[in-house]
Short mmCIF file of C-alpha atoms in Angstrom, two decimals:
data_model
loop_
_atom_site.label_atom_id
_atom_site.label_comp_id
_atom_site.label_asym_id
_atom_site.label_seq_id
_atom_site.Cartn_x
_atom_site.Cartn_y
_atom_site.Cartn_z
CA UNK A 2 10.66 31.97 -21.18
CA UNK A 3 7.94 32.31 -20.65
CA UNK A 4 5.50 34.44 -18.73
CA UNK A 5 2.16 33.96 -16.46
CA UNK A 6 0.61 35.81 -14.14
CA UNK A 7 1.25 33.06 -10.72
CA UNK A 8 5.16 34.05 -12.03
CA UNK A 9 7.20 31.55 -14.27
CA UNK A 10 6.88 29.27 -16.12
CA UNK A 11 10.27 27.54 -17.70
CA UNK A 12 10.53 24.19 -19.19
CA UNK A 13 14.40 22.82 -19.53
CA UNK A 14 15.18 20.04 -21.32
CA UNK A 15 17.67 19.43 -18.51
CA UNK A 16 17.27 18.49 -14.39
CA UNK A 17 17.66 22.09 -11.86
CA UNK A 18 18.13 22.36 -8.52
CA UNK A 19 15.27 23.52 -6.37
CA UNK A 20 17.25 27.36 -5.82
CA UNK A 21 19.59 26.98 -8.16
CA UNK A 22 20.20 30.76 -9.52
CA UNK A 23 19.21 30.84 -13.68
CA UNK A 24 20.03 33.63 -16.17
CA UNK A 25 17.14 34.40 -17.54
CA UNK A 26 16.86 36.57 -20.89
CA UNK A 27 13.98 37.82 -22.81
CA UNK A 28 13.86 35.56 -26.31
CA UNK A 29 15.21 37.93 -29.07
CA UNK A 30 16.00 40.97 -26.81
CA UNK A 31 19.02 41.69 -24.40
CA UNK A 32 17.39 42.34 -22.21
CA UNK A 33 17.98 39.97 -18.82
CA UNK A 34 17.49 39.34 -14.82
CA UNK A 35 18.63 36.89 -12.27
CA UNK A 36 16.49 34.30 -10.60
CA UNK A 37 16.73 30.97 -8.96
CA UNK A 38 14.66 27.62 -9.04
CA UNK A 39 10.92 27.39 -6.89
CA UNK A 40 10.89 23.95 -7.11
CA UNK A 41 9.81 21.22 -9.91
CA UNK A 42 6.48 21.27 -11.57
CA UNK A 43 6.90 18.56 -13.05
CA UNK A 44 6.75 16.47 -16.21
CA UNK A 45 5.81 17.88 -20.02
CA UNK A 46 6.89 16.63 -23.47
CA UNK A 47 9.11 19.70 -24.14
CA UNK A 48 11.11 18.85 -20.61
CA UNK A 49 10.71 19.15 -16.97
CA UNK A 50 8.74 22.13 -16.06
CA UNK A 51 10.14 24.93 -13.20
CA UNK A 52 8.49 27.67 -11.71
CA UNK A 53 12.04 30.33 -11.36
CA UNK A 54 11.18 33.23 -9.52
CA UNK A 55 12.81 36.46 -9.86
CA UNK A 56 13.68 39.72 -7.54
CA UNK A 57 11.17 42.05 -9.08
CA UNK A 58 7.18 40.24 -10.83
CA UNK A 59 8.15 39.84 -14.21
CA UNK A 60 5.75 42.62 -15.16
CA UNK A 61 8.32 44.80 -13.42
CA UNK A 62 11.17 43.48 -15.87
CA UNK A 63 10.27 42.69 -18.86
CA UNK A 64 7.10 45.58 -19.19
CA UNK A 65 4.10 41.84 -20.33
CA UNK A 66 1.05 41.60 -19.16
CA UNK A 67 0.18 38.34 -18.29
CA UNK A 68 -2.12 36.13 -19.20
CA UNK A 69 -2.70 32.53 -18.30
CA UNK A 70 -3.23 31.15 -21.33
CA UNK A 71 0.78 29.56 -21.60
CA UNK A 72 0.34 27.93 -18.41
CA UNK A 73 -2.93 26.48 -18.18
CA UNK A 74 -1.89 24.95 -21.35
CA UNK A 75 1.76 22.98 -19.66
CA UNK A 76 -0.44 22.52 -16.41
CA UNK A 77 -3.21 20.41 -18.91
CA UNK A 78 -0.16 18.47 -20.09
CA UNK A 79 1.59 17.07 -17.03
CA UNK A 80 1.11 13.64 -15.66
CA UNK A 81 1.08 15.33 -12.38
CA UNK A 82 -1.87 16.50 -10.59
CA UNK A 83 -2.13 20.64 -10.75
CA UNK A 84 -4.42 22.95 -9.16
CA UNK A 85 -4.87 26.44 -8.58
CA UNK A 86 -6.63 28.12 -5.51
CA UNK A 87 -6.87 31.68 -4.64
CA UNK A 88 -6.43 33.64 -1.03
CA UNK A 89 -10.13 32.28 -0.13
CA UNK A 90 -8.60 28.77 -0.97
CA UNK A 91 -10.98 28.30 -3.72
CA UNK A 92 -10.03 25.98 -7.11
CA UNK A 93 -10.00 27.91 -9.66
CA UNK A 94 -8.30 25.36 -11.60
CA UNK A 95 -7.78 21.68 -11.78
CA UNK A 96 -5.61 19.49 -14.57
CA UNK A 97 -5.93 16.42 -16.16
CA UNK A 98 -3.23 15.05 -14.03
CA UNK A 99 -4.70 15.85 -11.20
CA UNK A 100 -8.28 13.89 -12.33
CA UNK A 101 -6.53 10.89 -12.43
CA UNK A 102 -4.39 11.33 -9.45
CA UNK A 103 -8.05 11.91 -7.38
CA UNK A 104 -10.90 10.75 -9.38
CA UNK A 105 -12.69 13.62 -9.32
CA UNK A 106 -12.90 15.93 -12.60
CA UNK A 107 -12.84 19.54 -13.49
CA UNK A 108 -16.34 20.31 -12.71
CA UNK A 109 -16.71 18.44 -10.20
CA UNK A 110 -14.49 20.55 -8.18
CA UNK A 111 -13.02 24.49 -10.07
CA UNK A 112 -15.45 26.53 -7.94
CA UNK A 113 -14.87 24.93 -4.22
CA UNK A 114 -13.44 25.01 -1.08
CA UNK A 115 -10.22 22.67 -0.74
CA UNK A 116 -10.95 23.90 2.56
CA UNK A 117 -14.23 21.83 2.14
CA UNK A 118 -12.07 18.78 3.08
CA UNK A 119 -13.95 17.10 0.52
CA UNK A 120 -10.53 15.27 -0.81
CA UNK A 121 -10.06 14.01 2.29
CA UNK A 122 -6.30 15.12 2.90
CA UNK A 123 -4.42 13.45 5.98
CA UNK A 124 -0.93 12.60 7.18
CA UNK A 125 0.70 9.47 7.96
CA UNK A 126 -1.52 9.24 11.68
CA UNK A 127 -4.50 9.81 9.58
CA UNK A 128 -4.65 13.81 11.16
CA UNK A 129 -7.20 15.70 9.06
CA UNK A 130 -4.96 18.28 7.05
CA UNK A 131 -7.47 20.87 6.29
CA UNK A 132 -7.41 22.02 9.95
CA UNK A 133 -3.95 22.00 11.25
CA UNK A 134 -0.99 21.40 9.28
CA UNK A 135 -1.86 21.38 5.64
CA UNK A 136 0.82 23.29 3.59
CA UNK A 137 -1.12 25.00 1.07
CA UNK A 138 -3.01 27.31 4.04
CA UNK A 139 0.49 27.66 5.68
CA UNK A 140 2.08 29.13 1.25
CA UNK A 141 -0.21 31.76 1.61
CA UNK A 142 0.15 32.19 5.09
CA UNK A 143 3.89 33.51 4.30
CA UNK A 144 4.71 32.91 0.65
CA UNK A 145 7.49 30.56 0.90
CA UNK A 146 7.46 27.07 -1.27
CA UNK A 147 6.68 24.08 0.82
CA UNK A 148 7.14 20.11 0.33
CA UNK A 149 4.94 17.76 2.05
CA UNK A 150 3.86 14.13 1.68
CA UNK A 151 -0.15 12.72 3.05
CA UNK A 152 -2.86 11.30 1.73
CA UNK A 153 -4.53 12.09 -0.69
CA UNK A 154 -9.29 10.37 -0.14
CA UNK A 155 -9.55 9.32 -3.68
CA UNK A 156 -13.55 9.54 -5.49
CA UNK A 157 -13.44 5.96 -4.40
CA UNK A 158 -13.01 6.01 -2.18
CA UNK A 159 -8.80 5.01 -1.16
CA UNK A 160 -6.28 6.17 -0.50
CA UNK A 161 -3.93 7.47 -1.97
CA UNK A 162 -0.15 8.95 -1.16
CA UNK A 163 1.02 11.88 -2.04
CA UNK A 164 3.90 13.48 -3.02
CA UNK A 165 3.20 17.03 -3.01
CA UNK A 166 5.11 20.46 -3.82
CA UNK A 167 3.28 23.92 -2.99
CA UNK A 168 3.73 27.98 -4.15
CA UNK A 169 2.54 31.15 -4.18
CA UNK A 170 1.26 33.03 -6.39
CA UNK A 171 1.82 36.50 -6.79
CA UNK A 172 0.77 40.07 -8.31
CA UNK A 173 2.59 42.39 -10.45
CA UNK A 174 3.11 43.85 -6.61
CA UNK A 175 4.39 40.81 -5.04
CA UNK A 176 1.46 40.16 -2.85
CA UNK A 177 0.45 36.05 -2.38
CA UNK A 178 -3.18 36.42 -4.37
CA UNK A 179 -3.53 32.81 -4.27
CA UNK A 180 -0.77 29.20 -4.51
CA UNK A 181 -0.13 26.68 -7.23
CA UNK A 182 0.12 22.23 -5.57
CA UNK A 183 1.74 20.53 -7.90
CA UNK A 184 1.36 16.13 -6.90
CA UNK A 185 2.07 12.84 -7.16
CA UNK A 186 2.08 9.61 -6.05
CA UNK A 187 4.16 9.80 -3.88
CA UNK A 188 6.98 7.05 -5.54
CA UNK A 189 8.28 5.80 -0.83
CA UNK A 190 7.83 1.98 0.81
CA UNK A 191 7.11 3.04 4.41
CA UNK A 192 8.29 0.94 6.91
CA UNK A 193 5.36 -0.91 6.94
CA UNK A 194 4.87 -1.87 4.31
CA UNK A 195 8.55 -3.23 3.82
CA UNK A 196 8.22 -4.73 6.68
CA UNK A 197 4.79 -6.77 4.76
CA UNK A 198 6.53 -6.77 2.10
CA UNK A 199 10.26 -8.65 4.17
CA UNK A 200 7.33 -10.92 5.97
CA UNK A 201 5.63 -12.71 3.48
CA UNK A 202 9.22 -13.09 1.45
CA UNK A 203 10.62 -15.04 4.27
CA UNK A 204 7.90 -15.85 6.32
CA UNK A 205 4.96 -17.30 3.66
CA UNK A 206 4.88 -20.66 1.56
CA UNK A 207 5.43 -19.63 -2.37
CA UNK A 208 2.09 -22.19 -3.48
CA UNK A 209 -0.40 -21.28 -1.61
CA UNK A 210 0.75 -17.92 0.34
CA UNK A 211 -0.04 -20.05 3.73
CA UNK A 212 2.57 -19.47 6.27
CA UNK A 213 5.61 -21.72 6.37
CA UNK A 214 6.98 -23.37 8.10
CA UNK A 215 10.35 -20.96 9.79
CA UNK A 216 6.78 -18.52 10.73
CA UNK A 217 4.82 -21.98 12.75
CA UNK A 218 7.54 -23.47 14.17
CA UNK A 219 8.45 -19.54 16.00
CA UNK A 220 4.96 -19.10 16.56
CA UNK A 221 4.37 -22.21 18.07
CA UNK A 222 8.10 -21.38 21.26
CA UNK A 223 5.56 -18.36 21.30
CA UNK A 224 3.22 -19.59 22.54
CA UNK A 225 4.35 -21.88 24.00
CA UNK A 226 6.80 -19.33 25.94
CA UNK A 227 2.90 -17.72 26.23
CA UNK A 228 1.18 -19.90 28.26
CA UNK A 229 4.00 -20.25 30.79
CA UNK A 230 4.61 -17.05 31.84
CA UNK A 231 -0.10 -16.74 31.33
CA UNK A 232 -1.54 -20.40 31.24
CA UNK A 233 -2.53 -19.54 28.11
CA UNK A 234 -3.84 -22.48 26.59
CA UNK A 235 -2.79 -23.70 22.51
CA UNK A 236 -4.40 -26.04 20.81
CA UNK A 237 -1.95 -28.00 17.90
CA UNK A 238 -3.20 -29.60 14.71
CA UNK A 239 -1.30 -31.70 11.88
CA UNK A 240 -2.83 -32.89 8.96
CA UNK A 241 -1.17 -34.68 5.74
CA UNK A 242 -3.41 -35.54 3.52
CA UNK A 243 -4.28 -39.18 2.38
CA UNK A 244 -2.83 -40.81 -0.84
CA UNK A 245 -1.70 -37.34 -2.35
CA UNK A 246 0.99 -39.09 -4.03
CA UNK A 247 -1.12 -41.07 -6.55
CA UNK A 248 -2.95 -37.55 -7.13
CA UNK A 249 0.51 -35.99 -8.42
CA UNK A 250 0.93 -39.40 -10.43
CA UNK A 251 -2.29 -39.49 -11.82
CA UNK A 252 -3.30 -36.62 -12.47
CA UNK A 253 0.12 -34.57 -12.24
CA UNK A 254 1.77 -32.34 -10.29
CA UNK A 255 -0.21 -29.18 -11.37
CA UNK A 256 -2.99 -30.66 -10.46
CA UNK A 257 -1.97 -31.68 -6.74
CA UNK A 258 -0.18 -28.14 -6.90
CA UNK A 259 -4.71 -26.86 -7.13
CA UNK A 260 -5.51 -29.29 -4.74
CA UNK A 261 -2.82 -28.09 -1.49
CA UNK A 262 -4.49 -24.18 -2.61
CA UNK A 263 -7.10 -25.69 -2.04
CA UNK A 264 -6.49 -27.32 1.03
CA UNK A 265 -4.64 -23.57 2.73
CA UNK A 266 -8.04 -22.14 1.64
CA UNK A 267 -10.69 -24.59 3.14
CA UNK A 268 -8.79 -24.32 6.49
CA UNK A 269 -7.82 -20.84 6.62
CA UNK A 270 -11.55 -19.63 5.36
CA UNK A 271 -12.50 -22.93 8.20
CA UNK A 272 -10.61 -20.72 10.92
CA UNK A 273 -10.86 -19.31 13.68
CA UNK A 274 -10.01 -14.76 13.42
CA UNK A 275 -7.48 -15.42 16.13
CA UNK A 276 -6.32 -19.40 14.90
CA UNK A 277 -2.56 -19.36 12.57
CA UNK A 278 -2.71 -21.84 9.82
CA UNK A 279 0.41 -22.75 7.72
CA UNK A 280 2.01 -25.33 5.36
CA UNK A 281 4.46 -27.60 7.53
CA UNK A 282 6.36 -28.96 4.17
CA UNK A 283 5.16 -31.51 1.49
CA UNK A 284 1.41 -32.20 1.95
CA UNK A 285 1.57 -31.26 5.25
CA UNK A 286 -0.15 -28.65 6.40
CA UNK A 287 -0.06 -26.86 10.67
CA UNK A 288 -3.38 -24.63 13.18
CA UNK A 289 -2.24 -23.07 15.48
CA UNK A 290 -5.30 -22.01 17.71
CA UNK A 291 -5.47 -20.17 20.96
CA UNK A 292 -8.21 -20.61 24.38
CA UNK A 293 -9.18 -23.64 23.72
CA UNK A 294 -9.17 -26.81 26.15
CA UNK A 295 -8.61 -30.32 24.41
CA UNK A 296 -12.92 -30.83 23.56
CA UNK A 297 -12.69 -28.10 21.92
CA UNK A 298 -9.75 -28.94 20.03
CA UNK A 299 -11.50 -32.22 19.25
CA UNK A 300 -14.65 -30.69 17.51
CA UNK A 301 -12.19 -28.22 15.40
CA UNK A 302 -11.04 -30.86 13.82
CA UNK A 303 -13.21 -32.66 12.78
CA UNK A 304 -14.74 -29.75 11.52
CA UNK A 305 -11.57 -29.36 9.62
CA UNK A 306 -11.13 -32.74 8.41
CA UNK A 307 -15.27 -32.28 6.51
CA UNK A 308 -13.41 -29.37 4.51
CA UNK A 309 -10.82 -30.77 3.70
CA UNK A 310 -12.40 -33.87 2.67
CA UNK A 311 -15.22 -31.24 1.22
CA UNK A 312 -12.09 -29.98 -0.98
CA UNK A 313 -11.16 -30.67 -4.30
CA UNK A 314 -9.81 -29.51 -7.49
CA UNK A 315 -12.07 -30.13 -11.97
CA UNK A 316 -10.54 -32.22 -14.18
CA UNK A 317 -11.60 -33.64 -17.01
CA UNK A 318 -13.21 -36.97 -16.04
CA UNK A 319 -14.07 -35.65 -12.47
CA UNK A 320 -12.96 -33.50 -9.70
CA UNK A 321 -10.43 -34.92 -7.69
CA UNK A 322 -10.89 -34.63 -4.10
CA UNK A 323 -8.59 -36.39 -0.94
CA UNK A 324 -9.14 -36.89 2.55
CA UNK A 325 -6.85 -35.72 5.81
CA UNK A 326 -4.67 -37.38 8.74
CA UNK A 327 -4.56 -35.41 11.89
CA UNK A 328 -3.28 -35.53 15.15
CA UNK A 329 -4.56 -32.94 17.90
CA UNK A 330 -2.29 -31.59 20.87
CA UNK A 331 -2.54 -28.82 23.72
CA UNK A 332 0.80 -27.67 24.50
CA UNK A 333 1.82 -28.27 28.47
CA UNK A 334 4.07 -26.32 30.05
CA UNK A 335 6.86 -28.99 29.79
CA UNK A 336 6.58 -28.35 26.11
CA UNK A 337 9.57 -26.00 23.61
CA UNK A 338 8.50 -26.17 20.27
CA UNK A 339 10.41 -29.06 19.42
CA UNK A 340 8.58 -31.67 21.55
CA UNK A 341 5.25 -30.57 20.53
CA UNK A 342 5.79 -30.74 17.14
CA UNK A 343 7.17 -34.11 17.38
CA UNK A 344 4.38 -35.43 19.51
CA UNK A 345 2.00 -34.13 17.12
CA UNK A 346 3.39 -34.99 13.91
CA UNK A 347 2.83 -38.42 15.99
CA UNK A 348 -0.65 -38.36 16.21
CA UNK A 349 -1.46 -37.46 12.64
CA UNK A 350 0.58 -40.51 12.09
CA UNK A 351 -1.59 -43.13 13.93
CA UNK A 352 -4.50 -41.18 12.59
CA UNK A 353 -2.80 -42.00 9.02
CA UNK A 354 -1.85 -45.73 10.66
CA UNK A 355 -5.09 -46.47 10.79
CA UNK A 356 -6.70 -45.63 7.16
CA UNK A 357 -6.88 -42.63 7.28
CA UNK A 358 -9.62 -39.64 7.07
CA UNK A 359 -8.97 -38.71 11.34
CA UNK A 360 -8.66 -37.62 14.01
CA UNK A 361 -5.91 -38.91 17.35
CA UNK A 362 -6.00 -37.05 19.77
CA UNK A 363 -3.08 -35.92 22.89
#
């Protein structure tokens, strides 16, 4: 066991549980005491490091004067961020792990009050914690260790999700003289993140990253339902790349895949914020656009046709490009998703049978 003025720091090779009862013996003596695990401080080459509390202070038990050298050396080697504050929340120590996780160097923060909110601690709803809900302030007030999860504002401006443990530092009389906070990146997946990952797996085309056919069918059905309910207008464009098979035959599928991705990027960059662009399948793309009439739809279709024609992929001989045959239609009350898609598909094939590189509306 190692003693410091911040309490007992005990490195052990195996895992302990919070509040686990421990029988302690001073090295080289028969002096014993009973303690409990206050919290885990993280990992260290010599083992897992724990804060251990006893009924009486370590100085009272062992008659040992405190010094901070070992504790600070131990904290300095942790991967977790560790910092100490005094009663005024002024930072007295900042380890290498804290520098790595926050971007702030010790010289930038030691001596500053964490209540200045330069670390930008906020909860999941974006509410700042320095004024209300700060676990460190609560520990200083009542001396009870706490755990929490929140976000830190990195020195570069990004948000970092943290898992945090805070426990009190006491003097020989048991008075709270400060607190130590131990933090690491939160190993969690928020509901929003999980939903995004699931959406990407289910509704995204693996090659282009665009929305896939399943998603497009769903959104067209929703657009028709909204049109019937509120009268909001929607336009639909279907693209087929002309003579795309020749690209694959002559230049190979690697160039063909790169050209599909380039076309998808061009359509995405040329869309309005509210438009939905997706890959229907093969060399076909579909665009769903709200709030426009037939004339505006035709104008956008022509702009997209030009964008596709300007998309190209470099090869050793020359750039490879394609043109597009486009069908354009406006959704109606009588439509279903299947009817609307069949109609715009037929219009697209009219463009193709007419020589390609054109738009047919209907």
